[in-house]
XYZ file of C-alpha atoms in Angstrom:
683
model
C 0.086 -0.170 -0.212
C 1.565 3.507 -0.961
C 2.483 5.636 1.628
C 0.026 8.688 1.638
C 1.288 11.903 0.805
C 2.563 14.218 4.039
C -0.180 17.019 4.875
C 1.458 19.994 3.752
C 2.154 23.042 6.475
C -0.641 25.376 6.770
C 1.731 28.479 7.266
C 4.252 27.803 4.681
C 1.290 27.043 2.073
C -0.223 30.308 2.841
C 3.046 31.826 2.340
C 3.654 30.354 -0.897
C -0.252 31.139 -2.292
C 0.522 34.581 -0.802
C 3.305 35.032 -2.776
C 2.077 33.388 -5.767
C -1.095 35.975 -5.902
C 1.572 39.224 -5.259
C 3.337 38.033 -8.265
C -0.120 37.411 -10.525
C -0.943 39.908 -13.299
C -4.252 39.806 -14.693
C -3.167 40.361 -18.196
C -4.083 37.525 -20.413
C -0.849 36.355 -22.449
C -0.695 36.594 -25.711
C -0.797 32.709 -26.708
C -4.595 32.749 -24.744
C -5.805 35.739 -26.702
C -4.918 34.487 -30.115
C -6.918 30.937 -29.028
C -9.307 32.927 -27.111
C -8.892 30.749 -24.080
C -9.350 31.692 -20.714
C -5.362 32.327 -19.077
C -4.954 31.418 -15.917
C -2.501 34.164 -14.954
C 0.411 31.843 -13.435
C 3.373 33.557 -13.077
C 5.807 33.427 -14.690
C 4.334 31.182 -16.875
C 0.402 30.532 -17.414
C -0.660 26.761 -17.618
C -1.305 26.734 -21.627
C 1.990 28.233 -22.211
C 3.633 25.260 -20.080
C 1.870 22.086 -21.894
C 2.685 24.300 -25.446
C 6.157 24.834 -24.468
C 6.148 28.410 -25.713
C 7.385 31.486 -24.091
C 4.410 33.452 -22.140
C 4.334 36.904 -23.219
C 2.164 39.896 -22.712
C 1.544 43.184 -24.313
C 3.471 45.981 -23.226
C 2.055 47.967 -20.230
C 1.266 51.776 -20.762
C 1.273 53.629 -23.951
C 2.101 51.395 -26.880
C 5.826 51.768 -26.986
C 6.755 48.867 -28.559
C 5.528 46.387 -30.996
C 6.661 43.876 -29.662
C 5.502 42.128 -26.594
C 7.529 41.689 -23.188
C 7.935 38.541 -20.829
C 5.397 38.744 -18.079
C 8.058 39.140 -15.470
C 10.379 41.221 -17.405
C 8.731 44.639 -15.553
C 9.654 43.084 -12.442
C 13.349 42.527 -13.395
C 13.577 46.060 -14.455
C 12.201 47.060 -11.288
C 14.119 45.517 -9.133
C 17.827 46.035 -11.340
C 16.358 50.126 -11.354
C 16.102 49.885 -7.569
C 19.324 48.190 -7.134
C 21.532 50.679 -9.711
C 20.129 53.612 -7.510
C 21.310 51.914 -4.354
C 24.776 52.023 -5.613
C 24.611 55.731 -6.594
C 23.540 56.616 -3.426
C 26.499 54.573 -1.716
C 28.982 55.606 -4.323
C 28.431 59.173 -4.708
C 26.100 60.153 -1.911
C 23.547 61.639 -4.170
C 19.961 59.905 -3.892
C 18.001 59.735 -7.878
C 15.211 58.188 -6.621
C 12.760 60.984 -6.819
C 14.724 62.549 -9.905
C 13.189 62.931 -13.639
C 14.614 60.420 -15.830
C 17.355 62.392 -17.935
C 18.308 64.752 -15.315
C 21.926 65.615 -15.362
C 23.955 64.183 -11.810
C 27.328 64.959 -12.598
C 29.047 65.908 -15.643
C 25.804 66.271 -18.015
C 26.314 63.244 -20.060
C 29.934 62.185 -19.447
C 29.987 59.723 -16.411
C 33.545 59.852 -16.276
C 34.664 63.564 -17.316
C 36.039 64.566 -13.797
C 38.577 61.395 -13.865
C 40.305 63.553 -16.711
C 41.206 65.976 -14.458
C 44.880 64.738 -14.165
C 45.531 64.057 -17.254
C 44.383 68.026 -18.129
C 46.183 69.547 -15.132
C 49.473 67.554 -16.843
C 49.008 68.278 -20.263
C 47.618 72.024 -19.624
C 45.312 71.909 -22.394
C 43.434 74.844 -22.782
C 41.060 73.603 -25.451
C 40.344 70.540 -23.041
C 39.301 72.426 -19.931
C 37.317 74.922 -21.767
C 35.436 71.801 -23.425
C 35.358 70.208 -19.918
C 31.435 70.534 -18.657
C 31.036 72.262 -14.769
C 29.762 70.058 -12.144
C 26.280 70.176 -11.632
C 25.144 72.829 -8.371
C 28.460 74.411 -7.991
C 27.036 77.552 -9.347
C 29.423 78.323 -12.331
C 28.776 77.565 -15.916
C 32.242 76.580 -16.552
C 35.436 75.183 -14.724
C 37.569 77.700 -16.642
C 38.300 81.071 -15.163
C 35.169 83.720 -16.243
C 36.169 86.846 -18.165
C 40.271 85.386 -18.968
C 41.500 86.605 -22.310
C 42.466 84.167 -24.902
C 45.858 85.453 -25.153
C 46.404 85.899 -21.497
C 49.891 85.229 -20.226
C 48.939 84.445 -16.780
C 50.367 81.124 -15.300
C 47.903 78.881 -14.276
C 44.892 80.878 -16.257
C 43.736 77.540 -18.288
C 43.888 75.497 -15.781
C 40.392 74.080 -14.345
C 39.221 74.789 -10.560
C 39.989 71.600 -9.068
C 38.767 72.072 -5.891
C 35.209 72.767 -7.558
C 35.519 69.702 -9.777
C 36.015 67.194 -6.837
C 34.112 68.789 -4.273
C 30.835 67.243 -4.879
C 32.503 63.935 -6.108
C 34.398 63.247 -2.619
C 32.177 65.028 0.134
C 29.271 62.731 1.246
C 26.852 65.577 1.011
C 23.792 65.827 2.317
C 20.730 66.779 -0.434
C 18.532 69.362 -0.187
C 15.142 68.069 1.615
C 11.642 69.953 2.382
C 11.831 71.522 5.511
C 9.078 70.191 7.796
C 5.542 72.103 7.084
C 5.287 72.588 10.873
C 6.712 75.183 13.271
C 6.556 74.315 17.022
C 5.479 77.329 19.443
C 4.859 80.954 18.264
C 5.772 83.930 20.538
C 3.309 87.172 19.959
C 3.493 90.146 21.353
C 0.929 92.183 22.791
C -0.819 93.127 19.388
C 0.231 93.326 15.589
C 0.935 97.205 16.205
C 3.702 96.715 18.479
C 4.927 93.888 16.613
C 5.204 95.969 13.535
C 6.790 98.984 15.543
C 9.431 96.581 17.514
C 10.632 95.264 14.226
C 10.737 98.353 12.604
C 13.614 99.656 14.920
C 15.286 96.381 13.736
C 14.911 97.668 9.999
C 15.569 101.276 10.846
C 19.132 100.603 12.509
C 20.638 97.302 11.458
C 19.447 97.281 7.489
C 21.775 100.294 6.858
C 24.601 98.438 7.662
C 23.533 94.629 7.236
C 20.859 94.629 4.284
C 20.357 90.721 3.857
C 16.747 90.654 5.256
C 13.696 92.027 2.956
C 11.550 93.901 4.777
C 8.898 93.991 2.940
C 8.583 89.812 3.321
C 9.571 90.354 6.363
C 6.198 92.223 7.726
C 4.097 89.805 5.413
C 5.267 86.837 7.511
C 4.533 88.722 10.576
C 1.022 89.730 9.267
C 0.144 85.853 8.642
C 1.983 85.178 12.210
C -0.413 87.241 14.040
C -3.641 86.589 11.645
C -3.074 82.928 13.668
C -1.050 81.564 10.518
C 1.881 78.215 11.495
C 5.158 79.562 9.989
C 7.445 77.169 7.975
C 10.916 77.042 10.456
C 12.868 79.088 8.741
C 10.529 81.955 9.060
C 9.578 80.789 12.626
C 13.467 81.254 13.741
C 13.894 84.527 11.373
C 10.645 86.183 13.040
C 11.928 85.694 16.802
C 14.996 86.289 16.785
C 14.664 89.353 14.395
C 12.217 90.503 17.528
C 14.738 89.745 20.573
C 17.076 91.889 18.662
C 15.019 94.650 18.451
C 13.806 94.493 22.068
C 17.457 94.166 23.281
C 18.161 97.672 20.774
C 15.417 99.199 22.725
C 16.131 98.455 25.926
C 13.456 96.394 26.979
C 13.633 93.785 29.547
C 15.932 91.281 28.672
C 14.264 88.456 29.996
C 11.503 88.740 27.533
C 14.307 89.111 24.901
C 15.705 86.138 25.616
C 12.665 84.217 25.609
C 12.019 85.200 21.995
C 15.784 83.929 21.081
C 15.112 80.753 22.770
C 12.198 80.386 20.601
C 13.832 81.024 17.487
C 16.496 78.021 18.311
C 13.494 75.463 18.354
C 13.701 75.700 14.745
C 17.228 76.226 14.598
C 18.339 73.313 13.323
C 15.437 72.586 10.829
C 16.521 76.260 8.973
C 20.572 75.064 8.767
C 19.060 71.719 7.265
C 20.419 72.626 3.777
C 22.821 74.743 2.211
C 20.722 77.634 1.350
C 19.796 81.199 1.665
C 17.650 80.962 4.316
C 20.515 78.848 6.217
C 23.024 82.089 5.843
C 20.261 84.479 7.108
C 19.757 82.150 9.855
C 23.479 82.630 11.111
C 23.414 86.168 10.040
C 20.540 87.035 12.524
C 22.492 84.656 15.242
C 25.321 86.601 14.302
C 23.910 89.731 15.042
C 22.037 88.633 18.245
C 25.133 87.932 19.737
C 26.274 91.524 19.424
C 23.671 92.871 21.589
C 23.370 89.686 23.880
C 26.014 88.630 26.735
C 24.368 85.236 26.253
C 24.420 83.034 23.483
C 26.881 81.220 21.015
C 30.258 83.002 20.200
C 30.018 85.324 16.960
C 33.539 84.599 15.789
C 32.583 80.890 15.737
C 29.024 81.521 14.073
C 30.867 84.021 11.519
C 33.276 81.386 10.558
C 30.364 79.056 9.834
C 28.184 81.142 7.912
C 31.392 82.456 5.601
C 32.369 78.768 4.819
C 28.624 77.970 4.011
C 28.495 80.865 1.876
C 32.017 80.066 0.101
C 30.568 76.558 -0.768
C 27.371 78.063 -1.963
C 29.529 79.748 -3.812
C 27.920 83.341 -2.574
C 31.410 85.185 -3.439
C 31.277 84.304 -7.257
C 29.186 85.403 -9.850
C 25.951 82.921 -10.725
C 23.195 82.206 -12.539
C 19.889 82.433 -10.534
C 16.222 81.576 -11.447
C 15.707 85.242 -10.641
C 16.930 88.757 -10.522
C 15.357 89.084 -6.775
C 16.720 85.720 -5.668
C 20.611 87.206 -6.645
C 20.130 90.431 -5.309
C 19.052 89.149 -2.513
C 22.308 86.389 -2.159
C 24.568 89.208 -2.991
C 23.152 91.747 -0.222
C 23.650 88.256 2.545
C 27.254 87.948 1.311
C 28.266 91.629 0.982
C 26.560 91.921 4.658
C 28.300 89.185 5.807
C 31.768 90.643 4.590
C 30.956 93.716 6.485
C 30.522 91.975 9.873
C 33.836 89.727 9.247
C 35.578 92.849 8.617
C 34.141 94.789 12.087
C 34.648 91.433 13.969
C 38.352 90.531 12.809
C 39.747 93.895 13.124
C 37.919 94.482 16.746
C 39.295 90.942 18.278
C 42.636 91.206 16.200
C 42.194 88.127 14.070
C 42.464 87.384 10.879
C 40.045 87.906 7.779
C 37.509 85.242 7.168
C 38.151 85.443 3.301
C 40.458 87.257 1.136
C 39.342 89.949 -1.201
C 41.221 88.752 -3.884
C 38.960 85.746 -3.719
C 35.897 87.639 -3.899
C 34.601 88.259 -7.671
C 30.736 88.871 -7.176
C 29.720 92.339 -7.621
C 28.428 94.719 -4.829
C 24.432 94.683 -4.893
C 22.468 97.177 -7.014
C 20.516 100.137 -5.882
C 17.246 98.649 -5.883
C 14.011 99.525 -3.689
C 11.725 97.303 -1.887
C 9.045 97.807 -4.695
C 11.783 96.570 -7.230
C 12.540 99.770 -8.820
C 16.109 100.998 -9.379
C 16.867 104.306 -7.930
C 21.212 104.880 -7.941
C 21.730 107.535 -5.342
C 18.055 107.488 -3.552
C 17.455 104.175 -2.796
C 17.306 102.014 0.188
C 20.341 100.448 -0.726
C 22.595 103.070 -1.537
C 23.354 103.385 2.414
C 24.876 99.902 2.488
C 26.272 100.268 -0.897
C 28.673 103.392 0.422
C 29.080 101.451 3.982
C 30.607 98.044 2.125
C 32.465 100.220 -0.657
C 34.178 101.457 2.564
C 34.960 98.294 4.200
C 36.532 97.229 1.013
C 39.133 100.159 1.838
C 39.087 99.122 5.404
C 40.010 95.513 4.691
C 43.274 96.435 2.683
C 44.415 98.728 5.293
C 44.212 96.258 8.087
C 45.828 93.667 5.990
C 48.662 96.022 5.347
C 49.233 97.218 8.881
C 47.989 94.212 11.005
C 50.215 91.536 9.912
C 52.991 89.456 10.550
C 54.714 90.467 7.108
C 58.088 91.862 7.360
C 57.869 95.488 8.468
C 58.200 98.119 5.927
C 60.492 101.174 5.935
C 59.222 104.196 7.059
C 59.214 105.636 3.840
C 57.067 102.817 2.439
C 54.600 103.273 5.315
C 54.070 106.786 4.591
C 53.636 106.564 1.062
C 50.821 103.567 1.526
C 49.037 105.622 4.430
C 48.987 108.720 1.938
C 47.224 106.681 -1.080
C 45.066 105.312 1.196
C 43.907 108.566 2.768
C 43.382 109.734 -0.645
C 41.006 106.882 -1.272
C 39.182 107.603 2.178
C 38.959 111.322 1.708
C 37.452 110.503 -1.856
C 35.095 108.287 -0.727
C 34.087 110.638 1.890
C 33.432 113.305 -0.692
C 31.677 110.896 -2.777
C 29.226 109.658 -0.013
C 25.789 110.352 -1.111
C 23.603 112.584 1.255
C 20.014 110.919 1.573
C 16.934 113.588 3.431
C 14.917 110.455 4.215
C 18.115 109.760 6.428
C 20.385 112.202 7.658
C 21.565 110.529 10.456
C 23.186 107.975 8.616
C 24.312 109.918 5.248
C 26.330 112.496 7.344
C 27.560 111.934 11.109
C 27.090 107.896 10.021
C 29.451 108.206 7.666
C 31.500 110.921 9.475
C 31.944 108.090 12.188
C 32.804 105.994 9.614
C 35.423 107.627 8.120
C 37.060 108.695 11.324
C 36.951 105.090 12.565
C 38.833 104.055 9.813
C 41.611 106.993 9.928
C 41.895 105.557 13.206
C 42.371 102.204 12.157
C 44.954 103.456 10.225
C 47.091 105.399 11.658
C 46.975 104.168 15.263
C 50.413 102.264 16.505
C 50.139 98.783 14.479
C 52.548 95.632 14.038
C 53.774 96.657 10.673
C 53.848 100.989 11.699
C 54.770 100.882 15.873
C 55.982 104.137 15.634
C 53.876 106.497 13.989
C 55.031 110.065 12.464
C 53.297 113.036 13.439
C 50.825 113.201 10.669
C 49.815 109.866 12.096
C 49.848 111.449 15.800
C 47.821 114.571 14.864
C 45.184 112.090 13.055
C 45.044 110.090 15.776
C 44.143 112.351 18.297
C 41.573 114.610 16.072
C 39.976 111.750 14.964
C 39.559 110.045 18.389
C 37.818 112.943 19.562
C 35.547 113.021 16.713
C 34.589 109.151 17.165
C 34.269 109.703 21.041
C 32.037 113.060 20.078
C 29.717 110.838 18.083
C 29.300 108.346 21.227
C 28.607 111.020 23.395
C 25.927 112.702 21.144
C 24.306 109.212 21.010
C 24.469 108.762 24.359
C 22.917 111.953 25.146
C 19.599 111.492 23.429
C 19.172 108.180 24.509
C 20.193 105.600 21.553
C 23.652 104.660 22.377
C 23.832 101.066 21.655
C 25.080 99.188 24.680
C 27.135 96.398 22.753
C 30.744 95.096 22.729
C 31.626 96.808 19.500
C 30.807 100.285 20.970
C 32.618 99.407 23.780
C 35.596 98.405 21.883
C 35.376 101.528 19.769
C 35.082 103.674 22.439
C 37.949 102.291 24.558
C 40.272 102.092 21.563
C 39.478 105.841 21.007
C 40.276 106.867 24.799
C 43.366 105.055 24.900
C 45.088 106.434 21.401
C 44.049 110.058 22.767
C 45.939 109.243 25.896
C 48.923 108.131 23.715
C 48.877 110.909 21.954
C 49.194 112.779 25.072
C 52.090 110.964 25.930
C 53.821 111.907 22.594
C 53.623 115.308 23.818
C 54.903 114.731 27.170
C 58.066 112.641 25.171
C 58.705 115.415 23.194
C 58.840 118.034 26.233
C 61.206 115.587 27.943
C 63.237 116.038 24.514
C 62.846 120.128 24.320
C 60.846 119.389 21.546
C 57.893 121.154 19.960
C 54.291 118.740 20.857
C 53.399 117.138 17.783
C 49.769 117.560 18.565
C 47.806 120.429 19.176
C 44.144 119.828 20.494
C 42.048 122.116 21.462
C 42.247 121.598 25.516
C 38.841 121.841 26.318
C 37.435 119.592 23.615
C 39.990 117.220 24.365
C 39.629 116.973 28.592
C 35.619 116.440 27.862
C 36.104 113.692 25.291
C 38.724 111.913 28.159
C 35.952 112.628 30.506
C 32.874 111.397 28.368
C 35.404 108.172 28.028
C 35.216 107.645 32.116
C 31.541 108.303 32.047
C 30.691 105.664 29.325
C 32.553 103.344 30.492
C 31.563 103.646 33.922
C 27.733 103.391 32.486
C 28.955 100.098 30.617
C 30.280 98.419 33.654
C 26.529 99.220 35.325
C 25.441 96.483 32.254
C 27.820 94.425 31.623
C 30.282 92.448 33.879
C 33.735 92.928 33.614
C 33.875 96.320 32.218
C 34.281 97.906 35.764
C 37.777 96.670 35.344
C 38.550 98.190 32.132
C 36.950 101.597 33.457
C 39.739 101.822 36.466
C 42.367 100.788 33.830
C 41.521 103.610 31.904
C 41.378 105.825 34.838
C 44.278 105.281 35.899
C 46.418 105.686 32.730
C 44.908 109.025 32.314
C 45.740 110.117 35.658
C 49.163 109.659 35.023
C 48.934 111.147 31.899
C 47.717 114.182 32.817
C 50.144 114.369 35.559
C 52.606 113.855 33.081
C 51.274 117.132 31.546
C 50.481 119.298 34.423
C 54.494 118.551 35.483
C 55.643 119.707 32.230
C 53.775 122.460 31.618
C 54.867 123.753 34.860
C 58.449 123.287 33.632
C 58.114 125.378 30.879
C 56.334 127.876 32.518
C 58.913 128.112 35.537
C 62.892 129.709 35.047
C 65.530 127.685 36.055
C 66.159 130.182 38.934
C 62.473 129.756 40.477
C 62.922 126.027 41.279
C 66.059 125.688 42.997
C 67.826 122.031 43.045
C 69.656 121.954 46.496
C 70.655 118.086 47.116
C 69.704 119.002 51.012
C 66.465 120.373 50.632
C 63.707 118.978 52.561
C 60.903 116.977 50.663
C 58.265 119.181 52.297
C 59.589 122.384 51.279
C 59.658 121.007 47.742
C 56.274 119.980 48.121
C 55.104 123.413 49.129
C 57.114 124.810 46.531
C 55.450 122.474 44.153
C 51.863 123.178 45.197
C 52.431 127.550 45.210
C 53.726 127.032 41.422
C 50.732 124.703 40.644
C 48.562 127.580 42.072
C 49.809 130.145 39.951
C 49.635 128.047 36.840
C 46.131 127.211 37.886
C 45.296 131.229 38.053
C 47.166 132.101 34.302
C 45.246 128.833 32.657
C 42.597 127.856 34.303
C 41.316 123.841 33.953
C 37.493 123.182 33.431
C 35.095 124.063 36.379
C 33.461 120.804 38.187
C 29.844 120.410 36.377
C 27.397 118.349 38.180
C 26.159 115.094 36.514
C 23.366 114.080 35.542
C 22.376 110.761 33.579
C 19.985 111.434 31.061
C 16.752 109.044 30.715
C 17.166 106.579 27.990
C 14.728 106.585 25.285
C 13.844 110.070 26.115
C 15.406 112.947 23.846
C 17.434 115.542 25.467
C 16.867 119.187 24.637
C 20.344 120.246 25.524
C 23.700 118.566 26.124
C 24.134 116.500 29.418
C 26.791 117.915 31.423
C 29.964 115.948 31.892
C 31.399 114.101 35.560
C 34.350 116.682 37.061
C 36.732 114.116 36.804
C 40.388 114.728 36.051
C 40.304 118.598 36.375
C 41.631 117.997 39.843
C 44.555 115.972 39.037
C 47.319 116.216 41.930
C 51.102 116.102 41.371
C 51.137 114.752 44.764
C 49.431 111.703 46.119
C 48.562 111.149 49.759
C 52.409 110.558 51.380
C 53.413 114.281 49.481
C 55.189 112.617 47.360
C 55.712 113.639 43.342
C 54.087 110.529 40.693
C 56.554 108.473 39.203
C 57.035 109.640 35.192
C 56.861 106.333 33.702
C 59.015 106.339 30.460
C 57.154 103.349 28.860
C 53.967 104.457 29.318
C 53.328 104.978 25.235
C 54.569 101.057 24.922
C 52.126 100.076 27.441
C 49.319 101.639 26.056
C 50.274 100.454 22.548
C 50.250 97.033 24.468
C 47.042 97.634 26.134
C 45.209 97.426 22.247
C 46.147 93.310 22.504
C 45.501 93.156 26.339
C 41.589 95.033 25.820
C 41.035 92.631 23.016
C 41.550 89.528 24.962
C 39.264 91.349 27.774
C 36.608 92.019 25.215
C 37.018 87.805 23.897
C 36.584 86.948 27.814
C 33.719 89.067 28.831
C 31.772 88.398 25.638
C 32.719 84.409 25.204
C 34.008 85.314 21.624
């Protein structure tokens, strides 16, 4: 009796049937259709085709792209092979092509092996090969050859492609750009839309003249959408919150409220930075501006470094082809705002520039208003453009004077500084005056002009001993810089940020350095090089002391800086008074007996000091009243009575020591202050 067949396992049978059904195709094969028989749709060959020994084929799916039929399992095999090839491309190059349309250029625009030709092109130096080689997609250039290079140019290497651009996308495992999330976390709102527009307007009225990387019209549109109950995208969420945080800090509002908006912006920071695009650059620029006003947050030095690397990776420093003129202009504004910030922060901290000027080939933005109309000399971009032009001169001055290159001869320094001075004077003479922004088109240009003069003429690594012209320019420019800050303080518009603190301190100690040069000339029986207005000079020093003390009430650590400056200024003014006495007195009026008692010398000096004060009285002490911040004052705020009662003797009735190294100490205090700034603000 034959054995009974084994009972099949129910689980395995069900799985097999399910797999068989999943591969069934409900299209009758060609063989069954011709015979007009019912097809059982078995996969991959139906029963009729198996019995007849013919290949089971079906009509091609979709539109009739071919006349011949295809095997029933060909579509599945092709799909498997496509997925396999897409996975290989993703692993080898980091490029995801699943969602790309067929025929989309990925690398080389048709020649997948073009980038392997680079070594041979460099070896042969063939210009024709270089010009015929296509550029990598997404590199930001239409060709790897240098744009605008003449065919007859004899420049070495001009015929070679940019190897870094060619290999960049091939050697990096770059994350593709993907759509940001459509929802955002919590949204903080001010009391009303009107209040939000007023607070945001403070940001654009101040920062847009220097860093115009945001569109005011676009931002206000997003603002109205948010206050109407809309849910912003992550990049808009981030931009809205941090702009409001900056504006609140600028208006001396509650710092806790500004911190709340800042922390809300950080909830979408990672989403705003997930792609290499313009919204990511804007998010980092906003973060850098926030760190200028706040005592907390990341290091502005690190933020700007990351932003510059992102901008260079995107090719913002070079001419590119954009989808629209608006996108092109906003990209230019973002890059040049970043350039402005980099030059300012680097020079303040005494650190290298983030990008060299010779590596920048993109043009400056055009003078276009928010409505798209171009108005040279009278647009919203006229003042920012003038600032950008100055920063380019500023950058060359900084690189020439503040570097470790061999020290040039005094003659070369004099000639070079004279050329820079002519450029600065020409820039100031050509600066446009806009009636709608008098503050920024007159006094603001003056302030930028004098700060650049100060950078150029003060002691530096390559010009440690400036000449008479430098001393005079330093002293006069420092007074003007301090006067600009004092005017803003008097009307309650001074920005209590570390950049203001640094510029104020630099100007103050430069005046002291100039006065020390005068004292040195007196010691050597020479005419003092700087002849300032006595009252204006003293009031400038007093203003620095007062403002440093006010900074100390708002920023930790500045009290030590104020004490150092007060000590330096006291020493300098003591030297001035002493040498002025020596010049006024005749030799016989001050007998030099070796056995004269010290107390008698002290009495004699006090009498001579009283006579000197009667002949040339100092400024009388004036009461000081602190202006209410935010409330304009009708008259100038009086200064505190400091330095006008400088004594030539201390509490022990002894003469103060005349320090011959005071000028050197003042020079090195620049570097000391830069380190202090970095420690105060974690820069």
